[in-house]
PDB file of C-alpha atoms in Angstrom:
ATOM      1  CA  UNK A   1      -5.987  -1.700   8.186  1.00 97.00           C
ATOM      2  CA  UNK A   2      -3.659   0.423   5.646  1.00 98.00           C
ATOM      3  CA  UNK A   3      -4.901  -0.650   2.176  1.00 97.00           C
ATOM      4  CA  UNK A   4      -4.002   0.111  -1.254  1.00 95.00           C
ATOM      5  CA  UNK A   5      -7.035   2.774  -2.504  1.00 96.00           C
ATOM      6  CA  UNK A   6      -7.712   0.338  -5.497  1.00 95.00           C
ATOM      7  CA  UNK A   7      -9.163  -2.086  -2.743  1.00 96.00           C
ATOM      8  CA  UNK A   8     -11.190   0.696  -0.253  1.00 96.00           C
ATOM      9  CA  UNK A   9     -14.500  -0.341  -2.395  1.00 96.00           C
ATOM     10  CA  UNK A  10     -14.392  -3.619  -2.084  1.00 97.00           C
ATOM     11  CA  UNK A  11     -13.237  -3.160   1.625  1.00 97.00           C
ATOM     12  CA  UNK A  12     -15.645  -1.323   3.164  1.00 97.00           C
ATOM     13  CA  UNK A  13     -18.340  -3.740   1.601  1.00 97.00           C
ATOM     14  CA  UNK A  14     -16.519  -6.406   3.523  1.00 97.00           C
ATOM     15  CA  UNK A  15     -16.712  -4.760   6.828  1.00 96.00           C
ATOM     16  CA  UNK A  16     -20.268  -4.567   5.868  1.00 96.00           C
ATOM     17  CA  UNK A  17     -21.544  -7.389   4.980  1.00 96.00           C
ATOM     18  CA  UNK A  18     -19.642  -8.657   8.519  1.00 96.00           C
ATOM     19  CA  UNK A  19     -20.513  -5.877  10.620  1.00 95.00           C
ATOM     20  CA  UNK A  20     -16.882  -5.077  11.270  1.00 95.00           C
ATOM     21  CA  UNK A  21     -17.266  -1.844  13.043  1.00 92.00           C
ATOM     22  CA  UNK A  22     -14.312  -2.244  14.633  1.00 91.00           C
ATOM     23  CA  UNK A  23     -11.998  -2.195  11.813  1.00 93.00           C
ATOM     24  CA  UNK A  24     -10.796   1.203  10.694  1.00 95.00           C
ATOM     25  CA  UNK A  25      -9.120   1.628   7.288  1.00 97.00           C
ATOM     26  CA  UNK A  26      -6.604   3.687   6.053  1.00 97.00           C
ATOM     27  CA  UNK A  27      -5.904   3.727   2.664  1.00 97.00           C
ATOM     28  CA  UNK A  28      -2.906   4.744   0.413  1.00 97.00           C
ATOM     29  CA  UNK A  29      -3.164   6.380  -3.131  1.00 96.00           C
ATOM     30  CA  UNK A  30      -4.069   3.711  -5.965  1.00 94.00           C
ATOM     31  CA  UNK A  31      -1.211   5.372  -8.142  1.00 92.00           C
ATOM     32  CA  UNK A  32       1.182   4.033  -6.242  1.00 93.00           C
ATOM     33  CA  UNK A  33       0.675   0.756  -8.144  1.00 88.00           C
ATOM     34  CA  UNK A  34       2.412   3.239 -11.657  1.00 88.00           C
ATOM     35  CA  UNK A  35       5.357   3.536  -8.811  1.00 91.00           C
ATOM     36  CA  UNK A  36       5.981   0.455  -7.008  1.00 94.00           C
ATOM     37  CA  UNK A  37       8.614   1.172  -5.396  1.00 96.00           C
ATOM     38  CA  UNK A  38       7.479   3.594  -3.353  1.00 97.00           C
ATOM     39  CA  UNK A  39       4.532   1.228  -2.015  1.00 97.00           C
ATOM     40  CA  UNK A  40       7.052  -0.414   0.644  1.00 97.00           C
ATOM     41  CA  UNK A  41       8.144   3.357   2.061  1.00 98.00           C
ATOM     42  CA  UNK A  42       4.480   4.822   1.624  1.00 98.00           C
ATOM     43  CA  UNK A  43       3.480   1.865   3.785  1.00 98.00           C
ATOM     44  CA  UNK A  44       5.946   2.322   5.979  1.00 98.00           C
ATOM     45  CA  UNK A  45       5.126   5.210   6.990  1.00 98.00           C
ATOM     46  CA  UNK A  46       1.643   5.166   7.761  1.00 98.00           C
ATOM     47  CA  UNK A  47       2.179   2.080  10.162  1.00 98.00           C
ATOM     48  CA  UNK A  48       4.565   4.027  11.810  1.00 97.00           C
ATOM     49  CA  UNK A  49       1.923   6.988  12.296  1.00 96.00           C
ATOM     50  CA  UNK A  50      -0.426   5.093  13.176  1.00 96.00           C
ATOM     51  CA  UNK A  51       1.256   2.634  15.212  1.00 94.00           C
ATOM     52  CA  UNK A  52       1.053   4.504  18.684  1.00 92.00           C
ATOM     53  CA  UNK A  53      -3.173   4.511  18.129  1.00 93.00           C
ATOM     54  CA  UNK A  54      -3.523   0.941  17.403  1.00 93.00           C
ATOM     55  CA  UNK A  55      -3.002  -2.308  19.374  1.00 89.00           C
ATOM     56  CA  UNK A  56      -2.746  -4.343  15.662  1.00 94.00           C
ATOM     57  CA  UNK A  57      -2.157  -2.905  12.575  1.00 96.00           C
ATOM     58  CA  UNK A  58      -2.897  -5.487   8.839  1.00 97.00           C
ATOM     59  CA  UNK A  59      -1.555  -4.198   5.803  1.00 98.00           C
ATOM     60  CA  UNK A  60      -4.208  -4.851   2.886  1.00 97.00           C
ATOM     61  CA  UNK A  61      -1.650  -4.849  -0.053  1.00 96.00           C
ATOM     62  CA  UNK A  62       0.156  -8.142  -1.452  1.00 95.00           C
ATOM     63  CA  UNK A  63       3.789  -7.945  -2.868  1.00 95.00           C
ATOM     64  CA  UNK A  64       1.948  -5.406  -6.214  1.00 92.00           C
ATOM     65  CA  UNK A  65       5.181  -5.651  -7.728  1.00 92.00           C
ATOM     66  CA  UNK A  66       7.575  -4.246  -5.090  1.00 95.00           C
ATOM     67  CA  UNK A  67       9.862  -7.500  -5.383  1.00 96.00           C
ATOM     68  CA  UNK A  68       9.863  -8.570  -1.718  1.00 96.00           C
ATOM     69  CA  UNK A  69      10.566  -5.452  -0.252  1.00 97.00           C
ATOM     70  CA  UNK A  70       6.762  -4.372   0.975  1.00 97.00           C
ATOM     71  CA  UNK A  71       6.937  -8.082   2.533  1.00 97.00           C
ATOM     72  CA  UNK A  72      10.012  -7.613   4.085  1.00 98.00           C
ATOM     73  CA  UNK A  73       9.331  -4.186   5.606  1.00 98.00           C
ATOM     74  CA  UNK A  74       6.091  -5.588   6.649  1.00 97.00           C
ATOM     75  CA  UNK A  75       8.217  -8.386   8.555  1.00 97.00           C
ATOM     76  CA  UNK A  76      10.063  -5.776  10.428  1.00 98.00           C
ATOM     77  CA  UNK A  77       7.573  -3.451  11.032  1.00 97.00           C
ATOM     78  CA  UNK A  78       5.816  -7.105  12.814  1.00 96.00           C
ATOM     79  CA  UNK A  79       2.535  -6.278  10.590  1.00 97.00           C
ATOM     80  CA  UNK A  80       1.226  -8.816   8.635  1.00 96.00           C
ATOM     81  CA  UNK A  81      -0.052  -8.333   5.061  1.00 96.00           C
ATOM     82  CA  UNK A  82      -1.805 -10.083   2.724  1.00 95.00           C
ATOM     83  CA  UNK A  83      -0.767 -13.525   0.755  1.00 91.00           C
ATOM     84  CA  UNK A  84       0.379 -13.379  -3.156  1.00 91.00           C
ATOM     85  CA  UNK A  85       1.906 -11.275  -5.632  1.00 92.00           C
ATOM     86  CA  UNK A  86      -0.852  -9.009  -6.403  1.00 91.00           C
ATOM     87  CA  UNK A  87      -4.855  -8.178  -5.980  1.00 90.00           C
ATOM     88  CA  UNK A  88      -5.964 -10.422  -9.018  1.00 93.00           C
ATOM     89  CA  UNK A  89      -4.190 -14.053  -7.091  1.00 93.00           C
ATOM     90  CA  UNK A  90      -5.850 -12.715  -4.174  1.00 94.00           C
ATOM     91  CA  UNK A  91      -9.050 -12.004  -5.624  1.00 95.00           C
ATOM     92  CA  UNK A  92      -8.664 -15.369  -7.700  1.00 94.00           C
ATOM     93  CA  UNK A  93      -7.283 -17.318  -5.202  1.00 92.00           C
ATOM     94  CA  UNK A  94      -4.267 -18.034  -4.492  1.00 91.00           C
ATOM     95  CA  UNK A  95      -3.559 -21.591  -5.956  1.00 93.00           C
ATOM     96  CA  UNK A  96      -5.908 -21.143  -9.236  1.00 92.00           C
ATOM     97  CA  UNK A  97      -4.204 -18.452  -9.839  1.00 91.00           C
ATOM     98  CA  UNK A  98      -1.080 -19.860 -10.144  1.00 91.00           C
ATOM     99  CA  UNK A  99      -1.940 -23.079 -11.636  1.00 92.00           C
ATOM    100  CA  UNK A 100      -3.887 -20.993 -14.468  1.00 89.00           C
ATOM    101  CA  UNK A 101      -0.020 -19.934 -15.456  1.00 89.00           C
ATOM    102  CA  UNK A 102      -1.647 -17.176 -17.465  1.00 91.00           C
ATOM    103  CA  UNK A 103       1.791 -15.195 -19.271  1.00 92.00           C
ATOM    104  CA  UNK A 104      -0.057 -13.522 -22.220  1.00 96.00           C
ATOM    105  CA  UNK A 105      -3.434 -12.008 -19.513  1.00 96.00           C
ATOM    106  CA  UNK A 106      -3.649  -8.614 -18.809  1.00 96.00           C
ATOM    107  CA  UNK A 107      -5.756  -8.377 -15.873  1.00 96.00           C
ATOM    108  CA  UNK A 108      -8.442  -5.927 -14.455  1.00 97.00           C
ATOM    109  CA  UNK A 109     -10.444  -5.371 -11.124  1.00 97.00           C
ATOM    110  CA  UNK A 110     -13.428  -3.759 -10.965  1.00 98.00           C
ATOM    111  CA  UNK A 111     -11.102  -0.979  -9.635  1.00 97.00           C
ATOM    112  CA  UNK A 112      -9.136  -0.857 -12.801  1.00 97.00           C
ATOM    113  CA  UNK A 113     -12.326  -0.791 -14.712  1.00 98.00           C
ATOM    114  CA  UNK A 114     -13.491   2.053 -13.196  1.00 97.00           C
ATOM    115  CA  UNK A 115     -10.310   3.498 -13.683  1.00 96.00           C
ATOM    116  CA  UNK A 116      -9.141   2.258 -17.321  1.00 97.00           C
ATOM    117  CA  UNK A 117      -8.030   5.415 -18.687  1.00 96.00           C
ATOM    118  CA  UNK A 118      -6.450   7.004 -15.227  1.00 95.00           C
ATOM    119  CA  UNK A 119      -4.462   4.475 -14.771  1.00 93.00           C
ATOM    120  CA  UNK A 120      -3.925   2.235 -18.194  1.00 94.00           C
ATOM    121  CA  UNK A 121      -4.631   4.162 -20.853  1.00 96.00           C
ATOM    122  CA  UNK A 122      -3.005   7.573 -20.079  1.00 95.00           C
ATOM    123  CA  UNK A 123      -0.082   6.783 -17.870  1.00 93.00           C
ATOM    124  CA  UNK A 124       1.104   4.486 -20.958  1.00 93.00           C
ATOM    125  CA  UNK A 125       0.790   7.126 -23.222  1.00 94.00           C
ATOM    126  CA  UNK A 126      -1.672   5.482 -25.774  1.00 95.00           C
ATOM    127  CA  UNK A 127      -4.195   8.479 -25.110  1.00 95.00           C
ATOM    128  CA  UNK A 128      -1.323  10.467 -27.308  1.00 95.00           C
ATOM    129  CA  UNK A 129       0.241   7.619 -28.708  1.00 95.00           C
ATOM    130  CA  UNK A 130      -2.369   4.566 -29.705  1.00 92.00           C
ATOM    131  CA  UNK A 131       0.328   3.279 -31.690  1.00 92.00           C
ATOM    132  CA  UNK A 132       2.239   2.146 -28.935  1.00 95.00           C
ATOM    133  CA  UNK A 133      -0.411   0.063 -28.132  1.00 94.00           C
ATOM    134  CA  UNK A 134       1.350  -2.894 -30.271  1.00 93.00           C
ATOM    135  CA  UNK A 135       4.313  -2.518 -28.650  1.00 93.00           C
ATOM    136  CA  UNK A 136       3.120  -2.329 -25.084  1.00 94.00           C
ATOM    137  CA  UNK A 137       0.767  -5.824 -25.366  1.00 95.00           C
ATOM    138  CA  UNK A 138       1.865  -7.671 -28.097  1.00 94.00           C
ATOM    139  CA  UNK A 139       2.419 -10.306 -25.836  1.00 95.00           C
ATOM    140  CA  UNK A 140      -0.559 -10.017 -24.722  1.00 96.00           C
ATOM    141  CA  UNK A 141      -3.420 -12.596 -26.060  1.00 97.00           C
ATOM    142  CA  UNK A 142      -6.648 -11.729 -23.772  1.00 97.00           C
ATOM    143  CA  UNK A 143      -7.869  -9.241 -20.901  1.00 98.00           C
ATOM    144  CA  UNK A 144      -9.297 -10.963 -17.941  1.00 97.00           C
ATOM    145  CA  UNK A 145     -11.839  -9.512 -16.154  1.00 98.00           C
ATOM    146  CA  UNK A 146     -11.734 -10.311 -12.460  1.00 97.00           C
ATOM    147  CA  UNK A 147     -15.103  -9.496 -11.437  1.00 98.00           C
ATOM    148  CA  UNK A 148     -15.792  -8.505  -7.867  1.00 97.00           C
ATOM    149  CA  UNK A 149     -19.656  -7.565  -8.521  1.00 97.00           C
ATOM    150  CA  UNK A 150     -22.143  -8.654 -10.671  1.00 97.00           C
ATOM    151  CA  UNK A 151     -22.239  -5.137 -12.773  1.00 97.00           C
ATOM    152  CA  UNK A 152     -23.090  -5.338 -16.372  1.00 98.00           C
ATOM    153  CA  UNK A 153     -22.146  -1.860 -16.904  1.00 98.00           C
ATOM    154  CA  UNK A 154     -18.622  -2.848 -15.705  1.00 98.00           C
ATOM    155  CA  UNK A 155     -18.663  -6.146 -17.901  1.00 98.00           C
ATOM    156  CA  UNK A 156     -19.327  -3.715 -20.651  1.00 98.00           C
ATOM    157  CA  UNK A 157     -16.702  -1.460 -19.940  1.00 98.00           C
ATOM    158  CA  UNK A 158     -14.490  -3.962 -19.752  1.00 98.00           C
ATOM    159  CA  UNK A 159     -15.047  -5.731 -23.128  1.00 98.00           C
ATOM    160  CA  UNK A 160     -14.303  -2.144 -24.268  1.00 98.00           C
ATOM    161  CA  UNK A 161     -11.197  -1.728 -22.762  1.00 98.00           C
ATOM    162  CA  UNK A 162     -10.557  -4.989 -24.281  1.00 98.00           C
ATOM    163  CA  UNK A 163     -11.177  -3.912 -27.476  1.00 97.00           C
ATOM    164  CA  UNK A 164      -8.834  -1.002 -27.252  1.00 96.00           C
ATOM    165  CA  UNK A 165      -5.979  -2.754 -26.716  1.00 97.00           C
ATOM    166  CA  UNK A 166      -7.074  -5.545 -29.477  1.00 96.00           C
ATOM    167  CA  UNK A 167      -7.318  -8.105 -26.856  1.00 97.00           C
ATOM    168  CA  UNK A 168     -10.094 -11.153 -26.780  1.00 98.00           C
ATOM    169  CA  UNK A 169     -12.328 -10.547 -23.612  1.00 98.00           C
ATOM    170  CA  UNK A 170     -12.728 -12.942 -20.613  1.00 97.00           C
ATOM    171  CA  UNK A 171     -14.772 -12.786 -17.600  1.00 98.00           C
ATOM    172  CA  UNK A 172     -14.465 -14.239 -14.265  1.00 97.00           C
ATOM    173  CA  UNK A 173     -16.434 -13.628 -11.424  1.00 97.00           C
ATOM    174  CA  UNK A 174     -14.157 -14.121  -8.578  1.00 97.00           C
ATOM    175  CA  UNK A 175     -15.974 -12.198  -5.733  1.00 97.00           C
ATOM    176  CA  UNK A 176     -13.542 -10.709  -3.258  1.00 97.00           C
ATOM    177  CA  UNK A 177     -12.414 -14.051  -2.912  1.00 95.00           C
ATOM    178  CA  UNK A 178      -9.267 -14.142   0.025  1.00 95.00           C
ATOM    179  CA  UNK A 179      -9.591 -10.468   0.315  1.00 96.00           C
ATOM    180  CA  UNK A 180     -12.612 -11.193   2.446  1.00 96.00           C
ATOM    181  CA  UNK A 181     -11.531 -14.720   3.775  1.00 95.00           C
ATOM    182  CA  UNK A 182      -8.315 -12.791   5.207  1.00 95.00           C
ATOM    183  CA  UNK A 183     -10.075  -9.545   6.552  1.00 96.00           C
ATOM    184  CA  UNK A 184     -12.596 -12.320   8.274  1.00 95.00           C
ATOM    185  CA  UNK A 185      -9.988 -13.380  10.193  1.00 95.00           C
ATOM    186  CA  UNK A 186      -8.099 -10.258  11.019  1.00 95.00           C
ATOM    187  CA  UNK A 187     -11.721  -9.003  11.964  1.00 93.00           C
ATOM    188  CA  UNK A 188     -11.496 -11.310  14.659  1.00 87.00           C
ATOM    189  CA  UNK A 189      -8.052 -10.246  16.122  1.00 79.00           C
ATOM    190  CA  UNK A 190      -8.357  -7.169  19.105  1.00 62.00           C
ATOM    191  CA  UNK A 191      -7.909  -3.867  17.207  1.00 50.00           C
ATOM    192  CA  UNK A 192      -8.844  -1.507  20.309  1.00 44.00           C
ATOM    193  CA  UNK A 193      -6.999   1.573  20.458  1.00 40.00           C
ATOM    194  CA  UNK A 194      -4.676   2.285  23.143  1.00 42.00           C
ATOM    195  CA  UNK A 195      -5.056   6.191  23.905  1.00 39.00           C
TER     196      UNK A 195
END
């Protein structure tokens, strides 16, 4: 598997819990996500160097903003990926995801939790500039938490970020929801190396 590093957590808990031994996992910088289009390219590549090791290579990233292209080079590369626009539908689920037709969420994993200020706060600026913060989510109305664990120190860090950006807080626990239901199934596709 070549994964998005926002998901290696919450992937090599899944291989646990299954005892998926078998599955290796490769996974790309998280940052990418500030820089989506390099995703497709940075994907590209590593199937390509790993592609003479591996009878089957899964790409753990959805479309994360890359417009099509990640699914398209993931087409022609003959790799499959996972379902949806981004981590939080997947984690959701697909279909309540989009029936929730949430336009004014801002969304968080435990991931982006963790990683609030590395990857919200500072790379908008509002570390040196917390007046921008009105600007950047005035269309905003609530941060959803999309809880993989049970982890009230998360929960709590996550009502602050809320507070930060002057959003109201909500919590879901979602699990790892098709995450897991899709590794399941690539866990039981032949991954055996060739050489």
């Amino acid at each position: 598997m070549i994964a998005c590093g926002a998901l290696a957590r919450e992937i090599l808990e899944i291989k646990r819990i299954g005892g998926w031994s078998h599955l290796d996992l490769t996974c790309l910088p998280a940052i990418l996500h500030n820089h989506p289009e390099r995703i497709a390219s940075a994907v590209e590549d590593a199937v390509l160097r790993h592609r003479q090791h591996y009878k089957t290579i899964f790409v753990a990233y959805a479309d994360c903003g890359t417009g099509g292209v990640l699914e398209a080079t993931c087409a022609r590369l003959d790799v499959e990926m996972i379902r949806g626009p981004h981590c939080y539908a997947f984690f959701d689920g697909l279909e309540r995801f989009a029936a929730r037709d949430e336009m004014t969420a801002f969304y968080l994993t435990d991931f982006l939790v963790r990683q609030f200020d590395a990857f919200v706060w500072k790379p908008l600026g509002l570390d040196q500039h917390p007046d921008l913060r009105d600007s950047y989510f005035a269309h905003y109305e609530v941060l959803v938490y999309l809880a993989q664990t049970e982890d009230p120190a998360l929960t709590t860090k996550a009502e602050d970020a809320a507070a930060r950006l002057g959003l109201r807080f909500e919590r879901r626990l979602t699990g790892y929801g098709e995450l897991q239901s899709t590794i399941s199934r690539w866990a039981d596709t032949p991954l055996v190396t060739q050489g």
